[in-house]
Amino acid sequence: MKRRKFLKNSSLSTAGLISAPVLASCQEATSSATTTYENVKPIVIATWNVPNATNKAWEVLEKGGTALDAVEEGVKMEEADTNNQSVGKGGRPDRDGNVTLDACIMDSKGNCGAVVYLQNVTHAVSVARKVMEDTPHVMLAGIGAEQFAYEQGFPKENLLTEKSRLEWEEWKKESKYQPVINIENHDTIGMVAIDSEGNISGACTTSGMAYKMAGRVGDSPIIGSGLFVDNEVGGAAATGQGEEVVKTVGSFLVVELMRQGRSPQEACEEAVARIVKSNPNHKSFQVGYIAINKNGETGGYCIHSGFSYRVYSEEGHRNIESESFL
Ligand code: SD4
């Protein structure tokens, strides 16, 4: 969608948002969420072109596995892949040279778990799942998350590969020691799946913004920002500059827009519009969303071109070049 059409649509949809749902009674709002969805078939979507991850998730779904298992197994592929320098092992470090991971997972019953600032453990998403299933909490951070992971049997590993270390050394020579986000080269994986029972789950995992300040946490492990699932409606995930996603509670926004009747594509566009409208400098960073509704319809949209998302369903697998604002 090009800029002019996008602005027109976003202003129309903003007007729609103010008039209809705000006036609707709670009962009416709930009834729009209980739209009948028929013939739901398994499907998985993920941010960026990540065929190994979506293939793995599809393997789980095809065998009748749960969406929760599918998204965990799927994103683990990227966490283990040292060529993906935005996720898990091999991720780019913070500006002090430490690789710190953020991840979350959410199931179809609304349960969720997250880890932030996790070091020395590759499969942050699995630790997040353990937080969800084996603790009374939803989020563990830093040393506590790491300690919990070891207690759960996760191995201690050095996540800083030689490639990422050498790149960081180079960056230090050039940089003014500022954290940066590379507009086109980041591959945080957010994944949402529907299983053969029609249940929806999602996961999101990242090493965060390259050369970030020590201690910085982005949107990816924050339920509602980097990921949100509502089994009545659909799910959404974000990638890009997490600060902007957090400020607009982006993935929750996308799901709530779908609840109000927007298609996944329209919902992603509106969520990007919120960021663009309040950021005169939106050309300097990237944010992208993907979404799926209970019907298995998908959408994706971002600020800059170059964003794509991956879909795997009974129709096969495909990479979709997302439309963009710029
Ligand atoms: C973050 N959203 O930490 C992540 C970064 C990202 O691909 O998406 N990278 O802000």
Short mmCIF file of C-alpha atoms and ligand atoms in Angstrom, two decimals:
data_model
loop_
_atom_site.label_atom_id
_atom_site.label_comp_id
_atom_site.label_asym_id
_atom_site.label_seq_id
_atom_site.Cartn_x
_atom_site.Cartn_y
_atom_site.Cartn_z
CA MET A 1 0.00 0.00 0.00
CA LYS A 2 1.42 3.34 -0.93
CA ARG A 3 1.57 6.32 1.34
CA ARG A 4 -1.48 8.27 0.10
CA LYS A 5 -3.89 5.34 0.25
CA PHE A 6 -2.45 4.38 3.60
CA LEU A 7 -3.03 7.83 5.12
CA LYS A 8 -6.58 7.87 3.80
CA ASN A 9 -7.31 4.43 5.22
CA SER A 10 -5.70 5.15 8.55
CA SER A 11 -7.68 8.35 9.07
CA LEU A 12 -10.92 6.64 8.08
CA SER A 13 -10.20 3.75 10.35
CA THR A 14 -9.26 6.03 13.21
CA ALA A 15 -12.60 7.79 12.81
CA GLY A 16 -14.30 4.41 12.80
CA LEU A 17 -12.55 3.46 15.96
CA ILE A 18 -13.83 6.49 17.80
CA SER A 19 -17.44 6.23 16.74
CA ALA A 20 -18.42 2.60 16.69
CA PRO A 21 -16.70 0.52 19.35
CA VAL A 22 -16.50 3.23 22.01
CA LEU A 23 -20.27 3.56 21.89
CA ALA A 24 -20.87 -0.16 21.73
CA SER A 25 -21.98 -1.87 24.89
CA CYS A 26 -19.76 -4.50 26.49
CA GLN A 27 -22.16 -7.11 25.27
CA GLU A 28 -21.93 -5.90 21.69
CA ALA A 29 -18.15 -5.75 21.89
CA THR A 30 -18.05 -9.31 23.14
CA SER A 31 -20.36 -10.54 20.45
CA SER A 32 -18.09 -9.16 17.74
CA ALA A 33 -15.32 -11.27 19.25
CA THR A 34 -17.35 -14.43 19.00
CA THR A 35 -17.72 -14.34 15.23
CA THR A 36 -18.16 -17.89 13.99
CA TYR A 37 -15.01 -19.20 12.43
CA GLU A 38 -15.48 -22.22 10.26
CA ASN A 39 -13.15 -24.78 8.78
CA VAL A 40 -10.15 -23.63 10.74
CA LYS A 41 -7.06 -25.36 9.42
CA PRO A 42 -3.55 -25.45 10.86
CA ILE A 43 -1.33 -22.58 9.81
CA VAL A 44 1.80 -20.87 11.07
CA ILE A 45 3.22 -17.42 10.34
CA ALA A 46 6.53 -15.88 11.34
CA THR A 47 8.38 -12.61 10.97
CA TRP A 48 11.05 -12.53 8.27
CA ASN A 49 12.02 -15.25 5.84
CA VAL A 50 12.70 -18.09 8.28
CA PRO A 51 11.94 -21.33 6.38
CA ASN A 52 13.69 -23.60 8.88
CA ALA A 53 11.54 -22.25 11.69
CA THR A 54 8.21 -22.43 9.86
CA ASN A 55 9.03 -25.88 8.42
CA LYS A 56 9.71 -27.15 11.92
CA ALA A 57 6.50 -25.64 13.28
CA TRP A 58 4.57 -27.13 10.38
CA GLU A 59 6.03 -30.59 11.11
CA VAL A 60 4.51 -30.33 14.60
CA LEU A 61 1.14 -29.05 13.34
CA GLU A 62 0.92 -31.64 10.57
CA LYS A 63 1.24 -34.46 13.09
CA GLY A 64 -1.65 -33.02 15.07
CA GLY A 65 0.62 -31.29 17.63
CA THR A 66 -0.45 -28.23 19.55
CA ALA A 67 0.11 -24.68 18.39
CA LEU A 68 2.09 -24.15 21.60
CA ASP A 69 4.55 -26.93 20.77
CA ALA A 70 4.72 -25.73 17.17
CA VAL A 71 5.73 -22.16 18.01
CA GLU A 72 8.26 -23.27 20.62
CA GLU A 73 9.89 -25.82 18.31
CA GLY A 74 9.75 -23.38 15.41
CA VAL A 75 11.47 -20.43 17.02
CA LYS A 76 14.06 -22.70 18.66
CA MET A 77 15.43 -23.30 15.17
CA GLU A 78 16.42 -19.64 14.96
CA GLU A 79 17.73 -19.57 18.53
CA ALA A 80 20.11 -22.43 17.69
CA ASP A 81 21.14 -20.98 14.32
CA THR A 82 24.34 -18.99 14.82
CA ASN A 83 23.89 -17.41 11.39
CA ASN A 84 20.91 -15.52 12.73
CA GLN A 85 22.64 -12.74 14.64
CA SER A 86 19.45 -11.33 16.12
CA VAL A 87 18.27 -14.37 18.04
CA GLY A 88 19.72 -16.84 20.56
CA LYS A 89 23.22 -18.22 20.15
CA GLY A 90 25.30 -16.01 17.86
CA GLY A 91 23.15 -12.96 18.60
CA ARG A 92 24.87 -9.59 18.51
CA PRO A 93 25.95 -8.47 21.98
CA ASP A 94 25.17 -5.30 23.89
CA ARG A 95 27.74 -2.53 23.77
CA ASP A 96 29.72 -4.17 26.57
CA GLY A 97 29.99 -7.43 24.64
CA ASN A 98 27.33 -9.44 26.52
CA VAL A 99 24.70 -11.40 24.58
CA THR A 100 21.40 -11.00 26.45
CA LEU A 101 18.20 -12.66 25.31
CA ASP A 102 14.53 -11.71 25.62
CA ALA A 103 11.68 -14.12 24.84
CA CYS A 104 8.06 -14.85 25.59
CA ILE A 105 5.40 -17.40 24.82
CA MET A 106 1.60 -17.32 25.11
CA ASP A 107 -0.91 -20.16 24.86
CA SER A 108 -4.52 -20.39 23.79
CA LYS A 109 -5.79 -20.15 27.36
CA GLY A 110 -4.13 -16.79 27.88
CA ASN A 111 -1.25 -18.19 29.93
CA CYS A 112 2.11 -16.61 29.28
CA GLY A 113 5.74 -16.70 30.32
CA ALA A 114 8.75 -14.52 29.58
CA VAL A 115 12.44 -14.08 30.27
CA VAL A 116 14.35 -10.83 29.93
CA TYR A 117 18.08 -10.13 29.99
CA LEU A 118 18.85 -13.86 30.03
CA GLN A 119 22.51 -14.76 29.51
CA ASN A 120 24.35 -18.01 28.70
CA VAL A 121 21.28 -20.04 27.76
CA THR A 122 20.42 -20.56 24.08
CA HIS A 123 16.75 -21.50 24.23
CA ALA A 124 15.24 -18.50 25.91
CA VAL A 125 11.78 -19.41 24.58
CA SER A 126 11.86 -22.76 26.36
CA VAL A 127 12.88 -21.08 29.59
CA ALA A 128 9.93 -18.72 29.07
CA ARG A 129 7.66 -21.73 28.64
CA LYS A 130 8.98 -23.18 31.91
CA VAL A 131 8.24 -19.87 33.62
CA MET A 132 4.69 -20.13 32.28
CA GLU A 133 4.17 -23.76 33.22
CA ASP A 134 6.29 -24.33 36.33
CA THR A 135 6.15 -21.07 38.27
CA PRO A 136 3.35 -18.86 39.57
CA HIS A 137 4.94 -15.91 37.69
CA VAL A 138 4.90 -14.57 34.15
CA MET A 139 8.39 -13.08 33.85
CA LEU A 140 11.88 -13.72 35.19
CA ALA A 141 14.84 -11.41 34.59
CA GLY A 142 18.61 -11.58 34.50
CA ILE A 143 20.43 -13.69 37.08
CA GLY A 144 17.15 -15.07 38.44
CA ALA A 145 16.07 -16.24 34.99
CA GLU A 146 19.49 -17.78 34.36
CA GLN A 147 19.53 -19.57 37.71
CA PHE A 148 16.01 -20.88 37.07
CA ALA A 149 17.11 -22.16 33.65
CA TYR A 150 19.99 -24.17 35.16
CA GLU A 151 17.66 -25.60 37.80
CA GLN A 152 15.41 -26.72 34.96
CA GLY A 153 18.35 -28.49 33.28
CA PHE A 154 19.26 -26.01 30.55
CA PRO A 155 22.99 -26.08 29.76
CA LYS A 156 25.27 -23.08 30.26
CA GLU A 157 26.72 -21.95 26.93
CA ASN A 158 28.79 -19.12 25.57
CA LEU A 159 26.40 -17.30 23.21
CA LEU A 160 28.99 -14.90 21.74
CA THR A 161 30.29 -16.44 18.54
CA GLU A 162 33.59 -15.38 17.02
CA LYS A 163 31.74 -13.72 14.13
CA SER A 164 29.56 -11.61 16.42
CA ARG A 165 32.55 -10.78 18.64
CA LEU A 166 34.66 -9.58 15.71
CA GLU A 167 31.80 -7.47 14.36
CA TRP A 168 31.33 -5.94 17.80
CA GLU A 169 35.07 -5.13 17.97
CA GLU A 170 34.76 -3.40 14.59
CA TRP A 171 31.66 -1.51 15.71
CA LYS A 172 33.48 -0.20 18.76
CA LYS A 173 36.17 1.38 16.54
CA GLU A 174 33.60 3.24 14.43
CA SER A 175 30.81 4.00 16.82
CA LYS A 176 30.38 6.71 19.34
CA TYR A 177 29.38 3.88 21.65
CA GLN A 178 25.76 4.52 20.78
CA PRO A 179 23.26 1.67 20.62
CA VAL A 180 22.01 1.35 17.06
CA ILE A 181 19.29 -0.47 15.24
CA ASN A 182 19.98 -1.65 11.76
CA ILE A 183 16.88 -0.90 9.73
CA GLU A 184 17.07 -3.82 7.34
CA ASN A 185 19.19 -6.41 9.04
CA HIS A 186 17.41 -7.82 12.01
CA ASP A 187 15.61 -11.09 12.33
CA THR A 188 13.85 -11.27 15.66
CA ILE A 189 11.42 -14.09 15.28
CA GLY A 190 7.78 -13.70 16.24
CA MET A 191 5.59 -16.68 15.38
CA VAL A 192 1.87 -17.39 15.69
CA ALA A 193 0.22 -20.73 14.89
CA ILE A 194 -3.23 -22.30 14.79
CA ASP A 195 -3.45 -26.05 15.36
CA SER A 196 -5.96 -28.63 14.14
CA GLU A 197 -8.17 -27.92 17.17
CA GLY A 198 -8.34 -24.28 16.12
CA ASN A 199 -6.29 -23.14 19.10
CA ILE A 200 -3.83 -20.28 18.76
CA SER A 201 -0.45 -19.79 20.45
CA GLY A 202 2.54 -17.55 19.82
CA ALA A 203 6.20 -17.04 20.69
CA CYS A 204 8.77 -14.30 20.24
CA THR A 205 12.53 -14.43 20.83
CA THR A 206 15.44 -12.07 20.23
CA SER A 207 18.88 -10.93 21.29
CA GLY A 208 17.45 -7.43 20.98
CA MET A 209 18.88 -4.32 19.48
CA ALA A 210 22.53 -4.80 18.51
CA TYR A 211 24.99 -2.94 20.76
CA LYS A 212 22.19 -1.79 23.03
CA MET A 213 22.91 -0.26 26.44
CA ALA A 214 23.62 -2.89 29.07
CA GLY A 215 20.34 -3.81 30.70
CA ARG A 216 18.14 -2.62 27.84
CA VAL A 217 15.05 -4.74 27.18
CA GLY A 218 12.81 -4.25 24.15
CA ASP A 219 9.31 -5.27 23.18
CA SER A 220 9.94 -8.91 22.31
CA PRO A 221 9.45 -10.43 25.81
CA ILE A 222 6.62 -8.06 26.76
CA ILE A 223 3.22 -9.67 26.39
CA GLY A 224 1.01 -7.24 24.47
CA SER A 225 3.97 -5.53 22.81
CA GLY A 226 6.16 -8.09 21.00
CA LEU A 227 3.43 -10.74 21.07
CA PHE A 228 -0.21 -11.18 21.89
CA VAL A 229 -2.67 -14.00 21.43
CA ASP A 230 -6.39 -14.08 22.07
CA ASN A 231 -7.84 -17.44 21.21
CA GLU A 232 -11.21 -15.90 20.32
CA VAL A 233 -9.72 -13.47 17.84
CA GLY A 234 -6.18 -14.15 16.62
CA GLY A 235 -2.56 -13.35 17.33
CA ALA A 236 0.10 -10.81 16.39
CA ALA A 237 3.85 -10.32 16.73
CA ALA A 238 6.23 -7.43 16.18
CA THR A 239 9.76 -6.89 14.98
CA GLY A 240 11.90 -3.79 14.79
CA GLN A 241 12.55 -0.97 17.21
CA GLY A 242 11.02 -2.28 20.38
CA GLU A 243 10.74 1.07 22.12
CA GLU A 244 8.13 2.21 19.59
CA VAL A 245 6.23 -1.07 19.85
CA VAL A 246 6.12 -0.83 23.65
CA LYS A 247 4.85 2.77 23.55
CA THR A 248 1.85 1.68 21.49
CA VAL A 249 1.38 -1.81 23.04
CA GLY A 250 1.54 -2.89 19.42
CA SER A 251 0.62 -6.58 19.29
CA PHE A 252 -2.28 -6.13 21.71
CA LEU A 253 -3.45 -3.25 19.55
CA VAL A 254 -3.36 -5.40 16.42
CA VAL A 255 -5.40 -8.16 18.10
CA GLU A 256 -7.94 -5.71 19.52
CA LEU A 257 -8.35 -4.10 16.09
CA MET A 258 -9.07 -7.56 14.66
CA ARG A 259 -11.60 -8.08 17.45
CA GLN A 260 -13.33 -4.91 16.26
CA GLY A 261 -13.62 -6.34 12.78
CA ARG A 262 -10.42 -5.33 11.00
CA SER A 263 -8.69 -7.87 8.81
CA PRO A 264 -5.18 -8.89 9.92
CA GLN A 265 -3.76 -6.69 7.15
CA GLU A 266 -5.83 -3.65 8.15
CA ALA A 267 -4.97 -4.17 11.81
CA CYS A 268 -1.23 -4.26 11.10
CA GLU A 269 -1.51 -1.12 8.97
CA GLU A 270 -3.34 0.78 11.69
CA ALA A 271 -0.80 -0.25 14.33
CA VAL A 272 2.01 1.03 12.11
CA ALA A 273 -0.01 4.22 11.50
CA ARG A 274 -0.11 4.94 15.25
CA ILE A 275 3.68 4.90 15.33
CA VAL A 276 4.16 6.89 12.14
CA LYS A 277 1.73 9.61 13.25
CA SER A 278 3.48 10.25 16.52
CA ASN A 279 7.05 10.01 15.18
CA PRO A 280 8.33 12.67 12.78
CA ASN A 281 11.56 10.64 12.64
CA HIS A 282 9.86 7.38 11.63
CA LYS A 283 12.13 7.11 8.59
CA SER A 284 15.04 6.35 10.89
CA PHE A 285 13.74 3.09 12.34
CA GLN A 286 11.84 -0.02 11.34
CA VAL A 287 8.76 -1.58 12.93
CA GLY A 288 6.84 -4.46 11.37
CA TYR A 289 3.84 -6.49 12.46
CA ILE A 290 2.42 -9.82 11.42
CA ALA A 291 -1.04 -11.06 12.34
CA ILE A 292 -3.37 -13.97 11.90
CA ASN A 293 -7.05 -14.21 12.73
CA LYS A 294 -9.07 -17.17 13.91
CA ASN A 295 -10.06 -17.87 10.30
CA GLY A 296 -6.43 -18.32 9.32
CA GLU A 297 -6.31 -15.06 7.35
CA THR A 298 -2.92 -13.37 7.60
CA GLY A 299 -1.44 -9.91 7.23
CA GLY A 300 1.79 -8.01 7.62
CA TYR A 301 2.88 -4.39 7.38
CA CYS A 302 5.91 -2.31 8.27
CA ILE A 303 7.33 1.18 8.06
CA HIS A 304 10.15 0.43 5.61
CA SER A 305 10.18 -1.88 2.64
CA GLY A 306 12.33 -4.98 2.91
CA PHE A 307 10.18 -6.71 5.51
CA SER A 308 8.77 -10.13 4.70
CA TYR A 309 6.93 -12.79 6.60
CA ARG A 310 6.63 -16.51 6.18
CA VAL A 311 3.41 -18.51 6.03
CA TYR A 312 3.04 -22.29 6.10
CA SER A 313 -0.40 -23.86 5.71
CA GLU A 314 -1.99 -26.77 3.86
CA GLU A 315 -1.53 -24.71 0.71
CA GLY A 316 2.22 -24.97 1.17
CA HIS A 317 4.80 -22.51 2.33
CA ARG A 318 5.50 -19.08 1.01
CA ASN A 319 7.41 -15.96 1.79
CA ILE A 320 5.34 -12.80 1.51
CA GLU A 321 7.00 -9.47 0.83
CA SER A 322 5.15 -7.15 3.13
CA GLU A 323 3.67 -3.87 1.98
CA SER A 324 5.17 -0.90 3.71
CA PHE A 325 4.54 2.73 4.54
CA LEU A 326 7.71 4.02 2.90
C1 SD4 B 1 13.93 -5.29 20.18
N1 SD4 B 1 12.18 -5.85 18.66
O1 SD4 B 1 14.66 -5.73 21.06
C2 SD4 B 1 13.51 -6.19 19.06
C3 SD4 B 1 14.52 -6.08 17.97
C4 SD4 B 1 14.15 -6.75 16.70
O2 SD4 B 1 14.76 -7.86 14.85
O3 SD4 B 1 13.02 -6.94 16.35
N2 SD4 B 1 15.10 -7.17 15.95
O4 SD4 B 1 13.56 -4.12 20.16
#
